[in-house]
Structures are given as structure tokens and as C-alpha cells.
Coordinates of C-alpha atoms and ligand atoms in Angstrom, one line a residue:
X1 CA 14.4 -50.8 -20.0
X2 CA 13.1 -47.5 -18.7
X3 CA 9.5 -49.1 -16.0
X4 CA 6.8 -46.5 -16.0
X5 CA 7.7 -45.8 -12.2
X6 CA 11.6 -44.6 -13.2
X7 CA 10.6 -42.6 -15.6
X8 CA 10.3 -38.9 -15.2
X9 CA 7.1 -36.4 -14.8
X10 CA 7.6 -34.3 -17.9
X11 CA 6.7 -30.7 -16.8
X12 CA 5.7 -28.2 -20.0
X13 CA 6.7 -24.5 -19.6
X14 CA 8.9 -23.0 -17.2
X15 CA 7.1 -20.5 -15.7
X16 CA 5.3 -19.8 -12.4
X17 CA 3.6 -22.6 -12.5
X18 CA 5.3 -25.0 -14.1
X19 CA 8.2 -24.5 -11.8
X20 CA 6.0 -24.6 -9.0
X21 CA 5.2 -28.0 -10.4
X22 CA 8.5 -29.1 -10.6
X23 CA 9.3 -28.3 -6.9
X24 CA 6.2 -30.2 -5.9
X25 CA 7.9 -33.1 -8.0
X26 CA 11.2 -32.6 -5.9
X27 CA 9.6 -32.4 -2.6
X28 CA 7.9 -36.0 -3.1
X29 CA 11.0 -37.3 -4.4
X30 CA 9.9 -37.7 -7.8
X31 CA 12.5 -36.6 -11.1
X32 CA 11.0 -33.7 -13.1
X33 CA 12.0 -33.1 -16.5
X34 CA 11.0 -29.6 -17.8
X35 CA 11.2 -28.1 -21.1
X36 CA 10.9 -24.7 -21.6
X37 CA 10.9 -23.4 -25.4
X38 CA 12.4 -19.9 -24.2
X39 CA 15.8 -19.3 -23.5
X40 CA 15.3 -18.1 -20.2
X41 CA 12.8 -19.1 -17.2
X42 CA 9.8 -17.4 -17.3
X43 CA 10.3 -16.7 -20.6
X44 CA 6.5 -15.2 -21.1
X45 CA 7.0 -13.1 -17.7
X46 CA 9.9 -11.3 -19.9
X47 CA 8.0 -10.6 -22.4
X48 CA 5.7 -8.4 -19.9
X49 CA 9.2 -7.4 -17.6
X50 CA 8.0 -3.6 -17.0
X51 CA 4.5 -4.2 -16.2
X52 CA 4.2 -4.0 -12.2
X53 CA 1.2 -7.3 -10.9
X54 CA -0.8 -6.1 -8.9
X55 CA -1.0 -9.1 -6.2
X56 CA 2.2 -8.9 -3.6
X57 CA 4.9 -11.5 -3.5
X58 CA 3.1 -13.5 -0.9
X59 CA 0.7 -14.7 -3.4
X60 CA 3.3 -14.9 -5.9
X61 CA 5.3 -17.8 -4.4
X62 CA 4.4 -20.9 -4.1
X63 CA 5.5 -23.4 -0.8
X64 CA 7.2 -26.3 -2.4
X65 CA 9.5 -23.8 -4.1
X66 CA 9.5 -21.2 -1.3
X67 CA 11.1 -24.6 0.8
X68 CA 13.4 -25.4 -1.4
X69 CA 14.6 -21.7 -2.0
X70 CA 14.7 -21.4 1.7
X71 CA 17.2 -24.3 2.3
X72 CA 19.5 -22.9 0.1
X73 CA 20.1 -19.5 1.8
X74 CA 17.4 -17.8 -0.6
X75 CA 16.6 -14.4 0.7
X76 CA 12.6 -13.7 0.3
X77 CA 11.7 -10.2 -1.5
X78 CA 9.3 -8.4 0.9
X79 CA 5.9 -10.4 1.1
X80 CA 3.7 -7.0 0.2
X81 CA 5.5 -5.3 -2.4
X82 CA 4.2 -5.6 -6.0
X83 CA 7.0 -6.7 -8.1
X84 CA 7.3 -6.4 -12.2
X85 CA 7.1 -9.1 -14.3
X86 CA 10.9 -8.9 -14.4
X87 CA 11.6 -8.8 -11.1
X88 CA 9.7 -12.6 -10.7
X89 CA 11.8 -13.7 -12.8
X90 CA 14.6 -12.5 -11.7
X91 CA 14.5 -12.4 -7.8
X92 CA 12.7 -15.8 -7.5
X93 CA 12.1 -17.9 -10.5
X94 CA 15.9 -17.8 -11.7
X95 CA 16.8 -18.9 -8.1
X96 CA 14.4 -21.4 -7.9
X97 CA 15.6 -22.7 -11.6
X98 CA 19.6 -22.6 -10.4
X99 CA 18.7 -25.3 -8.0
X100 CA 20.7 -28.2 -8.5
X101 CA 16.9 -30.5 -8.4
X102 CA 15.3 -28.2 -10.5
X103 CA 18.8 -27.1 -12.8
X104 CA 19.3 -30.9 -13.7
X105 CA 15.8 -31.7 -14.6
X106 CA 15.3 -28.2 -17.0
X107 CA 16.1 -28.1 -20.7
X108 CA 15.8 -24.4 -22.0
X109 CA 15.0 -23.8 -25.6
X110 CA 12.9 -27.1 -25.8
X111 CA 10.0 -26.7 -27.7
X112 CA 7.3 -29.3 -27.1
X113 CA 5.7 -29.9 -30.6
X114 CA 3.7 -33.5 -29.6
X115 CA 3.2 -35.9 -27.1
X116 CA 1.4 -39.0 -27.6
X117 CA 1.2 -42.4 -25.6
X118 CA 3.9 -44.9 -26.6
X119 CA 2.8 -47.5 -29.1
X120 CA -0.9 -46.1 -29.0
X121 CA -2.6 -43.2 -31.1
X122 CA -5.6 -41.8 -30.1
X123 CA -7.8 -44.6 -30.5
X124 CA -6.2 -46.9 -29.2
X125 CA -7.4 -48.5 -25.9
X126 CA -6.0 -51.7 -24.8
X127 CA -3.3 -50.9 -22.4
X128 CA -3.4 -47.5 -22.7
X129 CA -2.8 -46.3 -19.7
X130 CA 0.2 -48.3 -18.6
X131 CA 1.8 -47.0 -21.7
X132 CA 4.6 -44.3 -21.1
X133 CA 3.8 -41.2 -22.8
X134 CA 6.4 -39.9 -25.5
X135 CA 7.2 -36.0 -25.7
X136 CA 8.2 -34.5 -29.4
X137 CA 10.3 -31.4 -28.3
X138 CA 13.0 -29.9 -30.1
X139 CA 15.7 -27.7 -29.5
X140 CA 18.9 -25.9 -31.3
X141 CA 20.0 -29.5 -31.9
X142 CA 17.2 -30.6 -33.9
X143 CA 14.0 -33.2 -32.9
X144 CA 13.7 -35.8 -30.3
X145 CA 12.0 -37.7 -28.2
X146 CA 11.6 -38.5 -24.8
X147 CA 9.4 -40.8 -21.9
X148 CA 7.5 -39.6 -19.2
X149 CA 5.4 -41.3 -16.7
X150 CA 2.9 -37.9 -16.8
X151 CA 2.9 -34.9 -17.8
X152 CA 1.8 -31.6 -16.4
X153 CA 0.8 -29.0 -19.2
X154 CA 1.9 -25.5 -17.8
X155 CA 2.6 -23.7 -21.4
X156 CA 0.4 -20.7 -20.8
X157 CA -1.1 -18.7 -23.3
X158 CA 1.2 -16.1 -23.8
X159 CA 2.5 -17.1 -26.8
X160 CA -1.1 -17.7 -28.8
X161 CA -2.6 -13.7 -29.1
X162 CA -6.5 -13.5 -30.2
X163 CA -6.2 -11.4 -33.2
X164 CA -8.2 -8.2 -34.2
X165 CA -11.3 -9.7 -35.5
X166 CA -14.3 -9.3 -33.5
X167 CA -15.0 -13.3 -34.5
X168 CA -11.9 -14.5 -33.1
X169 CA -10.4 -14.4 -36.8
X170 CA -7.4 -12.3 -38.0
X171 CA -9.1 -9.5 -40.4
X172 CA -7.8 -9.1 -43.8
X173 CA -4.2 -7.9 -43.7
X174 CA -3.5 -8.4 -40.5
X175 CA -0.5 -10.9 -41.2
X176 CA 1.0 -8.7 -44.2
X177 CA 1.1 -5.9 -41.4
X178 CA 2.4 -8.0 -38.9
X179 CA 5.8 -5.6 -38.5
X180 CA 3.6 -3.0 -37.5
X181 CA 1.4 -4.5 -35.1
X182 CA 2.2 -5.5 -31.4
X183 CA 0.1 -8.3 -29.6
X184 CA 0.3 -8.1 -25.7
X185 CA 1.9 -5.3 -23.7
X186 CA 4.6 -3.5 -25.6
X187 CA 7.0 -1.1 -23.6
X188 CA 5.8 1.9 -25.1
X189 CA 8.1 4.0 -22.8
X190 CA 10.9 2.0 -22.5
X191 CA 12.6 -0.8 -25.0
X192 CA 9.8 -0.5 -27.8
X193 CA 10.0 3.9 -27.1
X194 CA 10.9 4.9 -31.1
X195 CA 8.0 3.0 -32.2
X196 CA 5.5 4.8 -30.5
X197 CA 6.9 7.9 -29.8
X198 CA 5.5 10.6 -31.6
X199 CA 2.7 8.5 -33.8
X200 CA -0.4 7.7 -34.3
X201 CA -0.9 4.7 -32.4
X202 CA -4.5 2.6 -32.1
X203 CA -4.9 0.2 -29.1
X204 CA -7.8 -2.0 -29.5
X205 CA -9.4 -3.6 -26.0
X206 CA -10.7 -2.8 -22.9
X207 CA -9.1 -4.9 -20.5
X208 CA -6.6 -4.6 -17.6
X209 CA -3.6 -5.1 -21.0
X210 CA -5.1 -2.5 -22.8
X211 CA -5.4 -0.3 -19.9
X212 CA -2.1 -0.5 -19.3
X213 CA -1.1 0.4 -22.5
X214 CA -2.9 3.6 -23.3
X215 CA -2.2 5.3 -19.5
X216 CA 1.5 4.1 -20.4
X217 CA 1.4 5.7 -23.8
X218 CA -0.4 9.0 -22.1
X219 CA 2.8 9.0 -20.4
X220 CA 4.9 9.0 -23.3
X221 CA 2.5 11.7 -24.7
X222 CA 4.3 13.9 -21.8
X223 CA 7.8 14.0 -23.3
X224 CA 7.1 12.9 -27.0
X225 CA 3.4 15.9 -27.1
X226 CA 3.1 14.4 -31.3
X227 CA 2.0 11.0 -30.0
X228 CA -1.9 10.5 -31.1
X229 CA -3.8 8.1 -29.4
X230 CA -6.8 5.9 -30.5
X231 CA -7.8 3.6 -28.1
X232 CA -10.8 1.3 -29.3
X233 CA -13.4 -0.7 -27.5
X234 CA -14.5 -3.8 -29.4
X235 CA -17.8 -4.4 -27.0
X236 CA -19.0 -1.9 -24.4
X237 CA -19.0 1.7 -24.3
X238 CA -16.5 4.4 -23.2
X239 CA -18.8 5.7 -20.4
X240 CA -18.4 1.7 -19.0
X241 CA -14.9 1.6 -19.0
X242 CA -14.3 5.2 -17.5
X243 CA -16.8 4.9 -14.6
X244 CA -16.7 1.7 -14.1
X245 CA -13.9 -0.7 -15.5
X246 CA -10.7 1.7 -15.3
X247 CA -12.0 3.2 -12.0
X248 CA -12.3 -0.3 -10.4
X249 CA -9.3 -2.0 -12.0
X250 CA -6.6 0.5 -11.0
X251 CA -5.3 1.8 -7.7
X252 CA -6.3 5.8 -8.1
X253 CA -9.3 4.8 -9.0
X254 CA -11.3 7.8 -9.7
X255 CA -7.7 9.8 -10.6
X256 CA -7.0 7.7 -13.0
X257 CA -11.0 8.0 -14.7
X258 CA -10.2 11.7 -14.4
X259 CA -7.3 11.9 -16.2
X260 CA -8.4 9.8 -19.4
X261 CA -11.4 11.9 -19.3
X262 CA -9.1 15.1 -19.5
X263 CA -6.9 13.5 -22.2
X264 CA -9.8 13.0 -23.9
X265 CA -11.2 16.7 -23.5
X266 CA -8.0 18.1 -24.6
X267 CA -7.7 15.6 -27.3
X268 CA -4.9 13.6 -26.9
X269 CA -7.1 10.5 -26.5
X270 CA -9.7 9.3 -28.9
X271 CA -11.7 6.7 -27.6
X272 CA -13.8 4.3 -29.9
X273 CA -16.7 2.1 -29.1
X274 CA -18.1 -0.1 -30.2
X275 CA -15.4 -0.8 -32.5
X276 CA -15.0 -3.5 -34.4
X277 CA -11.8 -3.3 -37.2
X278 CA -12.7 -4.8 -40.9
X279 CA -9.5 -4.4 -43.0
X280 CA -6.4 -3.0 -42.9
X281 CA -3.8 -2.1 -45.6
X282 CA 0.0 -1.2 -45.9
X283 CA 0.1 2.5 -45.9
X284 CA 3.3 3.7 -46.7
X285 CA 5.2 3.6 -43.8
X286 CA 1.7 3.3 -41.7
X287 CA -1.7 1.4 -41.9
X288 CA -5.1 2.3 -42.9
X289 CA -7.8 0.7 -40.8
X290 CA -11.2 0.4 -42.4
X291 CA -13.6 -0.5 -39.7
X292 CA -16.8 0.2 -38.3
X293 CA -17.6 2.7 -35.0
X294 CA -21.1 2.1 -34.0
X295 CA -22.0 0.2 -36.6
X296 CA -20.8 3.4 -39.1
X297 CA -18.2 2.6 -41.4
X298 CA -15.0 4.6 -40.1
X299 CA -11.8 4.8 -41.7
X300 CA -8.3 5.8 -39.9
X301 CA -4.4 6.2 -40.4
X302 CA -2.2 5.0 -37.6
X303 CA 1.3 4.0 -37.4
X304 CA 1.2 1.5 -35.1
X305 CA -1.4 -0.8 -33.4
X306 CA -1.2 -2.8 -30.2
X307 CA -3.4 -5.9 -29.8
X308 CA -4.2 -6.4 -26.4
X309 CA -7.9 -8.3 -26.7
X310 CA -6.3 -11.5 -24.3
X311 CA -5.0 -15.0 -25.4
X312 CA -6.2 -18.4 -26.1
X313 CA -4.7 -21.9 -25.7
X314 CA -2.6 -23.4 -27.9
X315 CA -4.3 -27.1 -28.3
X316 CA -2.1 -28.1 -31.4
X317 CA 0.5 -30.5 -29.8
X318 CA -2.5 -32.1 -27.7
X319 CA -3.9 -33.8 -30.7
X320 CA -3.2 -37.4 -29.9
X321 CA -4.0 -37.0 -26.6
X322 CA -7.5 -37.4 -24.7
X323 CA -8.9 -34.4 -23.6
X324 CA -11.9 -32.8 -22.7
X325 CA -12.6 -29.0 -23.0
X326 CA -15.7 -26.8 -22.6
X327 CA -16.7 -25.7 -25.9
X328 CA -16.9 -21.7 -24.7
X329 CA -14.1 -21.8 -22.5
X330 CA -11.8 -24.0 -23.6
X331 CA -10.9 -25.0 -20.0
X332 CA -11.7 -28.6 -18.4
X333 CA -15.4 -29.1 -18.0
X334 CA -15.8 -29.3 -14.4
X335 CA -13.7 -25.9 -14.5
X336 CA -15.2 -23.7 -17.1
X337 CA -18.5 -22.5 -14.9
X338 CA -16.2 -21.2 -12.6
X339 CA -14.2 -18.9 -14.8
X340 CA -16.8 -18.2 -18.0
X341 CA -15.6 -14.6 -18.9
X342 CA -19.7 -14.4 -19.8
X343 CA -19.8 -14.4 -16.3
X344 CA -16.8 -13.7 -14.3
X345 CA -14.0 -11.0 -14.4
X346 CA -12.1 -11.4 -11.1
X347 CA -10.1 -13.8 -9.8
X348 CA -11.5 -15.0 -6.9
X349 CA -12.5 -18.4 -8.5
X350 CA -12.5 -21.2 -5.5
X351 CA -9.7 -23.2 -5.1
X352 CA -9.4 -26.4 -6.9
X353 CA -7.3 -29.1 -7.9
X354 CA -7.2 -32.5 -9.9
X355 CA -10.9 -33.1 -9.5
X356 CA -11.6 -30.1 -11.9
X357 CA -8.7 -30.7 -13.4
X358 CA -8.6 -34.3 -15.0
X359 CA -8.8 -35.6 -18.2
X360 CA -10.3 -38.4 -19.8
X361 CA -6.2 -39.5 -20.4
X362 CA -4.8 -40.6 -17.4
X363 CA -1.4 -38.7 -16.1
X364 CA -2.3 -35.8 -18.2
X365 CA -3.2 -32.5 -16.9
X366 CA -3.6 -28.8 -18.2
X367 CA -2.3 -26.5 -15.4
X368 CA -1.8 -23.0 -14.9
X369 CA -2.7 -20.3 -17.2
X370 CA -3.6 -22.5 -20.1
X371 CA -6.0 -24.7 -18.1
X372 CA -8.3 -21.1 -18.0
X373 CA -8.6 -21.6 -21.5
X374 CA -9.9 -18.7 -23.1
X375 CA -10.8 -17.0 -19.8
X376 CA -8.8 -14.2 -18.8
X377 CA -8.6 -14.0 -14.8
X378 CA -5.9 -16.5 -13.6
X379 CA -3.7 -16.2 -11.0
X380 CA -0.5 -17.8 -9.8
X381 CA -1.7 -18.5 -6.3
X382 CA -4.6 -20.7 -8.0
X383 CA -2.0 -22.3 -10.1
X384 CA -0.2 -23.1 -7.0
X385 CA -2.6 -25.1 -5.9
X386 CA -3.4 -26.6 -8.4
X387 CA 0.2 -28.3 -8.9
X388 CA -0.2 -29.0 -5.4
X389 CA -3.1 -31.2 -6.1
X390 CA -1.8 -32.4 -9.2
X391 CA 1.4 -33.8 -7.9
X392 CA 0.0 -35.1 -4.4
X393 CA -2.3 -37.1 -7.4
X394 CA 0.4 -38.3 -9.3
X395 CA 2.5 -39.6 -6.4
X396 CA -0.5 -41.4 -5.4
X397 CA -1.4 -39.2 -2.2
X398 CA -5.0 -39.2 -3.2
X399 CA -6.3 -37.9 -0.1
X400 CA -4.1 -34.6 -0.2
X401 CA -5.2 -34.0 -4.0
X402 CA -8.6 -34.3 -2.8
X403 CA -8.2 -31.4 0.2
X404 CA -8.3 -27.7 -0.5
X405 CA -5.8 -25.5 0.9
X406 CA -5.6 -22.2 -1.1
X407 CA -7.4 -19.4 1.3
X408 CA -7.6 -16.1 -0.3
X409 CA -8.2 -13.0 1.6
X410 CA -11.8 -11.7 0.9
X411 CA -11.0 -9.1 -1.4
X412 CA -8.8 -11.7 -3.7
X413 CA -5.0 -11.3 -3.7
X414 CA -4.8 -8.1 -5.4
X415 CA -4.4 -6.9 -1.7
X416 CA -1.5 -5.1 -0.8
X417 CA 0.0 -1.9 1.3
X418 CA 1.9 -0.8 -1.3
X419 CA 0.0 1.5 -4.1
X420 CA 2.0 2.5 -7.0
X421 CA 2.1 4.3 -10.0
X422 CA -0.4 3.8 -13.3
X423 CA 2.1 0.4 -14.2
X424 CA 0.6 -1.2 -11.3
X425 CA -2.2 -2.2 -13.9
X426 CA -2.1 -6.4 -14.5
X427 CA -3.7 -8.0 -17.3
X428 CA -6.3 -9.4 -15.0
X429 CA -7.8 -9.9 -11.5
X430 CA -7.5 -6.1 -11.0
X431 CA -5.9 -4.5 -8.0
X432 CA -7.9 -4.6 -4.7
X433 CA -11.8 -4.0 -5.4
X434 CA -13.0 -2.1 -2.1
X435 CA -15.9 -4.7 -1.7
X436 CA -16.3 -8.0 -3.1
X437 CA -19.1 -7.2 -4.9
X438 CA -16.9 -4.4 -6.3
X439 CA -14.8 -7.1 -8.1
X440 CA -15.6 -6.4 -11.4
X441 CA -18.6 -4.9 -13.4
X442 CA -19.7 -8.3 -15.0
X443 CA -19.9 -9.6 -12.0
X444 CA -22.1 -7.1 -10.9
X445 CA -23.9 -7.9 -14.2
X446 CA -24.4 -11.5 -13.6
X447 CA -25.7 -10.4 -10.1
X448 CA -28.2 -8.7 -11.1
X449 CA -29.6 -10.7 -13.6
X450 CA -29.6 -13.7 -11.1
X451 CA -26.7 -15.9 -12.1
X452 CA -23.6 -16.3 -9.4
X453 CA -21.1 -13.9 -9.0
X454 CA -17.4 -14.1 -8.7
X455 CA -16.4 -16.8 -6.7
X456 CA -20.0 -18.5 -6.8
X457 CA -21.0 -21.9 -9.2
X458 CA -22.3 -20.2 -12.1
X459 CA -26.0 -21.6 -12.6
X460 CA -25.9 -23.7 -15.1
X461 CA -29.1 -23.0 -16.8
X462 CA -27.9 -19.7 -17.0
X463 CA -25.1 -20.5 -19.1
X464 CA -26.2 -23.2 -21.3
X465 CA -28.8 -20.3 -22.2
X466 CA -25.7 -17.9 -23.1
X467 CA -24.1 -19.9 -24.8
X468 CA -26.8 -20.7 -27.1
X469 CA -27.3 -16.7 -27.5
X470 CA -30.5 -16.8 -25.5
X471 CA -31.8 -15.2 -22.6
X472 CA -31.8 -17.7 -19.5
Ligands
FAD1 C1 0.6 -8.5 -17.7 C2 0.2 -9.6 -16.8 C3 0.1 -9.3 -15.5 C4 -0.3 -10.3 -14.6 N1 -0.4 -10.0 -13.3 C5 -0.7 -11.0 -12.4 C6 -0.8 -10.8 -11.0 O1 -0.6 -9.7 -10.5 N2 -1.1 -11.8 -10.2 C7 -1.3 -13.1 -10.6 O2 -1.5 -14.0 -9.8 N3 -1.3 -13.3 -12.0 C8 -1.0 -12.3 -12.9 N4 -1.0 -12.6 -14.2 C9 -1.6 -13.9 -14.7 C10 -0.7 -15.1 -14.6 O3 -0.4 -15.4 -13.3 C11 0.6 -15.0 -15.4 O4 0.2 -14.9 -16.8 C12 1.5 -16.2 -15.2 O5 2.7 -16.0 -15.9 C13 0.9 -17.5 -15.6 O6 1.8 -18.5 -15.3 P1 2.0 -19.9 -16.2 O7 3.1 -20.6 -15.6 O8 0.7 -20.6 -16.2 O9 2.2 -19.5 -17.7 P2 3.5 -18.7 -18.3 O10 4.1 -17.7 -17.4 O11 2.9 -18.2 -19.6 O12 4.6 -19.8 -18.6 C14 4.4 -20.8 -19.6 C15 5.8 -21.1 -20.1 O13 5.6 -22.2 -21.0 C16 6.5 -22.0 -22.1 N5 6.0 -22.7 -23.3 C17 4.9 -22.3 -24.1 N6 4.7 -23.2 -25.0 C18 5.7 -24.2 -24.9 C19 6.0 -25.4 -25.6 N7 5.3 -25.8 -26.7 N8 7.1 -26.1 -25.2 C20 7.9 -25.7 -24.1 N9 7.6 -24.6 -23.4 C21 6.5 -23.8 -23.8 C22 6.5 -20.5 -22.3 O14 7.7 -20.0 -23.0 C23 6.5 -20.0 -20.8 O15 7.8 -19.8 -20.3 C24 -0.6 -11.6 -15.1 C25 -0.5 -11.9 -16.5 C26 -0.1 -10.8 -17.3 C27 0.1 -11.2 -18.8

């Protein structure tokens, strides 16, 4: 019979994180068992191979693994270059996973569809917590079951889109034109080329994704000159985004500005904003977009259209377990004022660990990615520590779960020597801002209309009063 204390941690998702929170697990001497619904570590990190991050391999590795990858002859990429999503995969998590800890302990192409507390549903109480919790995964073999003392949630968000709508809603037809709509960060100039390459293509967002996308498919505008793009804005304006966003979020800063300004004198890029998409309809072998562009209704033909408006957690296997989520954010309570996107844009969000990161169900924890909920700015050094804490909890080492020690340089981790090309552009965080204060516009806003910045509490009243759509 299988005591709560021989039973294993059961780790959800295989990325970053979640591998850091298996080697955390290994160093303590307790049995990880991680399932990983991809067929490959970091299976989300593929998904985004080309992009170059923008913070250096020194923020991108975490200790417990860098120790065990260390002892087994592991040779370390250089600490400041800025490798691709590929390359983390490749040069450090696939290492990391071939350990024989951290090899044993891994199932890939285990899907976790439920966990629940043995004997107990959701309302249950008496002896809850000394029940094991029970893990629905399956896998190429079918459905099954398995115990875990804890469990560390570290599934991302990757894999859960926000659709077109402005209200969080898929519009009409968005799922009957699924084929010809990409959600995330397509490589328009590399595997996903023919589909973009000489169309019309619409790209709907205005962060660090989307940026990404439309200097990448300005690019492919150089050798394919037929490729039209639209790139649309669902809040803000273009004069925000030019001067302020793009110029701040990407290494050439004003180069960069200049350029989409010239693309758009020449014509090759049409930007749109406020934008917000209605409809859209099968169009022979394209779509047509009904939508509104400054509150005017606006019609347009495209080929293709790339979704890059950020992700959202995906809370359906969590249903029988206790948890507690801002209603904004979608994060843990204590959490949420310190990432609110209504607030923040950068990552320089201080360090934290199981404190913030409890939930009213004992052994259970949202980590990495996913435990930003909604909000858009995490970052794998944060996640680091917070599997530090997690684990030091779990094997009873209150006193380290309680410390802090993440230290970020000033200007966040987006630090580093090396400045590359326009691929250097991350979904968030941004590359180096040249102040603090520089970190992000909204930031800047939140200043200046007397809430905290990045980094800082967010005042409370402040954002009680945003929430209910009122001024604070
Ligand atoms: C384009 C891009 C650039 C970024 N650049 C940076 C950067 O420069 N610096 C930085 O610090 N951060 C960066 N980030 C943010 C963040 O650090 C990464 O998204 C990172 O991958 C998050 O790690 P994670 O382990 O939390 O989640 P993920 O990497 O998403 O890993 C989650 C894993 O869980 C698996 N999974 C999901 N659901 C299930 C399930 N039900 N059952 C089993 N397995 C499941 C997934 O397949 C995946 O492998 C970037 C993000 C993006 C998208």
C-alpha cells in the first residue's frame, strides 16, 4: 500500500519550469513523476523554435538543474547570448530531461485531463488533506490513473490562444476558418513560408507576438514583394505603438519605428486601430473580415490571419480541486496585484514563492507561466524561484520557502551584450528598457495616474476601481 510519504510529486508540463521543478525534487531527494502531453520536452518552446528571447542564458537556467547538468559533464551555452526557443530546448532542456533522475521520472505524450483527491470530490472535507491526490492522464495507450503526494501545475498557457474577439469570445466563423488562421507566432519565413508568402495576410495585436510577426513578415516582403500586410490594433493607437511600444520593446529602437513607418509610407504596411474584428466568412480560398476600424464598419479580404492577442489558462482539469484565482487575472490572489496587465507590462514583478502561491488545497500549486494567469509578462527566472520555494515547501523546509532569493539586475533580465536582429523580439518582458521607468508605456501610465509601477504593490484601491470600470 502506496503511504502518502512514498509516493511521488506529480509535476504537470515539461517545460522550463516544470523541469526546473523536477530537479528541485531530485536535489531534495524526492521522486518526481512528470507528464508532459507533447512528444518532446519543451514541447510549447517548439512551437515558438525561431523566435530569438530576449533575456540571456543566465536567466534562462535554473540552479537545481544547472547542478545536476553540471555533474554530468554538461557543457553551459555562453551566459549572455540570447538563444531561440529551439536552442532551450535543445542545448539545455533535452540534457536536463536525458538525465537518468529526471529520464525515469518523465512520461512524454501524457496528457493530464483531471486530478482529484483520492476518495474525496470537491466537497468533501474530512481527511482531506491526508488523502493522495489521483492524476487522470492519458497517453497513446489509452486512460489511467496515478497517485501523487503533490502536485506542481507547470502546464503553461501556450496551448489555450485568446481568440479574435475583443470580449475574449471567438467571433462568428472563426472556428469554420480555423485552417486559415494561425494563433501564436507562425514562422512566416521559415517552416509556415508558402502560407504567407505572397498574400494578404492580417495580424491582429499589439504586443511583443505580434511585433514579431509583422517585422518578420516585412522581411518576407523583401523576397516574396506580393505579400500585403494588415496589421491591426485592437485597443490603442498606431502613433502608441510606433513611438512608444515598438521603439521600447525592441533592440533598434528608433530603427525599427523607422522602418514600419516607411513600410507604411510606401504601403506595404497597413496599420489598423482601433480595430476590433466582428465576422468573418470562407472566401474562396481566403476570408472576408467584417469589422469595425474606429468604430466605422470596415470590410477586408485576406488570405491568412495570425492571432497573436496572448493566452489564457487552461482551468478545465482543476475542477475538483480547490483553488483560488483573482477574478481579472486569473492568477492566485496574493499574486494578481503584482502582474494586473491593467497595470503592468514588464517583468520586473518581485520575486515570490509559496506564500503568493498557495491554494486553499493543500500540496497543490499553479507554477510557472500558468500561475500569471491571464497576465502576459512572465519569465523563467521568476518561475525558477518559484519551484524553488515550492519544493523547499513541499519537503517541509519551511524556512527556505519563506526566503527570497531571485535578484534581478535593475533593468529586469532582458539585459544582455549581445543585440541582434528584429527576431530578438519575445512575447513579453521586452528587451532591456534604458531606464526602469522606461519598462513599458503602461507602466508609465499607471505612474502617472498615481498607482505603482512595475515592480511596486499595485494600490489596491486603484484596482478594485478598474476593475469595476471606474476611475480610482
Ligand atoms: C515567444 C516567446 C518568447 C519568450 N521569451 C522569454 C524570454 O526571453 N525570457 C523569459 O524569461 N521568458 C520568455 N517567455 C515567457 C516564458 O518564460 C515562456 O513562455 C516559458 O516557456 C514558460 O515556461 P513554463 O514551463 O511555465 O510553460 P511552457 O513552456 O508552456 O511549458 C508547459 C508544458 O506543459 C505541457 N502541458 C500543457 N498542458 C498539459 C497537460 N494537460 N498535461 C501534460 N502536459 C501539459 C506543454 O506541452 C508544455 O510543454 C517567452 C514566451 C514566448 C511565447
Amino acid at each position: 500500500m502506496d503511504t502518502m510519504a512514498n509516493l511521488p510529486v506529480a509535476v504537470i508540463g515539461a517545460g522550463p519550469v516544470g523541469l526546473a521543478a523536477a530537479a528541485h525534487l531530485v536535489q531534495r531527494g524526492i521522486r518526481p513523476l512528470i507528464l508532459e502531453r507533447g512528444e518532446s520536452v519543451g514541447a510549447a518552446l517548439l512551437e515558438w523554435g525561431h523566435v530569438r528571447v530576449f533575456s540571456p542564458w543566465e536567466y534562462n537556467i535554473d540552479t537545481a538543474a544547472r547542478a545536476l547538468l553540471d555533474r554530468s559533464g554538461w557543457t553551459a551555452p555562453a551566459l549572455r547570448g540570447l538563444p531561440t526557443g529551439g536552442e532551450i530546448v535543445r542545448d539545455y532542456l533535452a540534457p536536463l530531461a536525458a538525465l537518468p533522475a529526471i529520464a525515469a521520472n518523465l512520461k512524454l505524450g501524457a496528457e493530464v485531463t483531471a486530478i482529484t483527491r483520492q476518495g474525496h470530490d470537491k466537497v468533501a472535507n474530512e481527511g482531506r488533506k491526508d488523502a493522495p491526490f489521483v492524476i487522470h492522464y492519458r497517453d497513446a495507450g489509452g486512460e489511467h490513473r496515478v497517485l501523487a503526494r503533490a502536485v506542481i501545475d507547470a502546464s503553461g498557457t501556450w496551448w489555450r490562444p485568446n481568440p479574435i474577439g475583443v470580449d475574449g469570445l471567438p467571433v462568428p466563423g472563426e472556428g469554420a476558418a480555423s485552417a486559415r488562421i494561425a494563433y501564436g507566432i507562425p514562422d512566416v519565413v521559415g517552416k509556415a513560408r508558402k502560407d504567407y508568402a505572397g498574400k494578404r495576410v492580417l495580424v491582429i495585436g499589439g504586443g511583443h507576438s505580434a511585433i514579431n510577426v509583422a517585422l518578420a513578415l516585412m522581411e518576407l516582403q523583401d523576397a516574396a514583394p506580393g505579400t500585403e500586410i494588415f496589421w491591426a490594433l485592437r485597443h490603442g493607437s498606431v502613433e502608441r505603438l510606433l513611438g512608444g511600444g515598438l521603439n521600447d520593446q525592441l533592440p533598434e529602437r528608433g530603427a525599427l519605428g523607422l522602418a514600419a513607418k516607411q513600410a507604411m509610407a510606401d504601403g506595404r504596411l497597413n496599420m489598423l486601430a482601433p480595430f476590433a474584428v466582428n465576422r468573418i466568412a470562407m472566401q474562396g480560398e481566403g476570408l472576408a473580415v467584417d469589422a469595425s476600424l474606429a468604430g466605422k464598419p470596415f470590410s477586408l479580404a485576406v488570405d491568412r490571419i495570425v492571432v497573436a492577442t496572448g493566452f489564457r489558462p487552461d482551468l478545465s482539469f482543476l475542477s475538483e480541486i480547490r483553488i483560488a484565482l483573482d477574478p481579472v487575472v486569473e492568477a492566485p490572489p496574493a499574486l494578481a496585484p503584482l502582474i494586473d496587465p491593467n497595470f503592468h507590462s514588464c517583468g520586473t514583478v518581485p520575486a515570490h514563492g509559496i506564500r503568493e502561491l498557495a491554494h486553499p488545497e493543500p500540496g497543490f500549486t499553479i507554477v510557472g507561466s500558468k500561475s500569471y494567469g491571464r497576465a502576459p509578462t512572465f519569465l523563467m527566472a521568476t518561475g525558477y524561484e518559484q519551484v524553488r520555494s515550492v519544493v523547499a515547501d513541499i519537503a517541509g523546509d519551511h524556512a527556505a520557502a519563506r526566503e527570497v532569493r531571485l535578484v534581478l539586475p535593475e533593468t529586469g533580465v532582458c539585459s544582455a551584450d549581445v543585440v541582434t536582429g528584429p527576431e530578438s523580439a519575445g512575447c513579453c518582458g521586452g528587451p532591456a528598457p534604458a531606464t526602469v521607468d522606461a519598462c513599458c508605456v503602461r507602466d508609465a501610465d499607471a505612474k502617472a495616474s498615481g498607482a505603482s509601477g512595475c515592480g511596486c504593490g499595485t494600490d489596491a484601491k486603484a484596482r478594485k476601481a478598474v476593475a469595476a470600470g471606474v476611475d480610482a
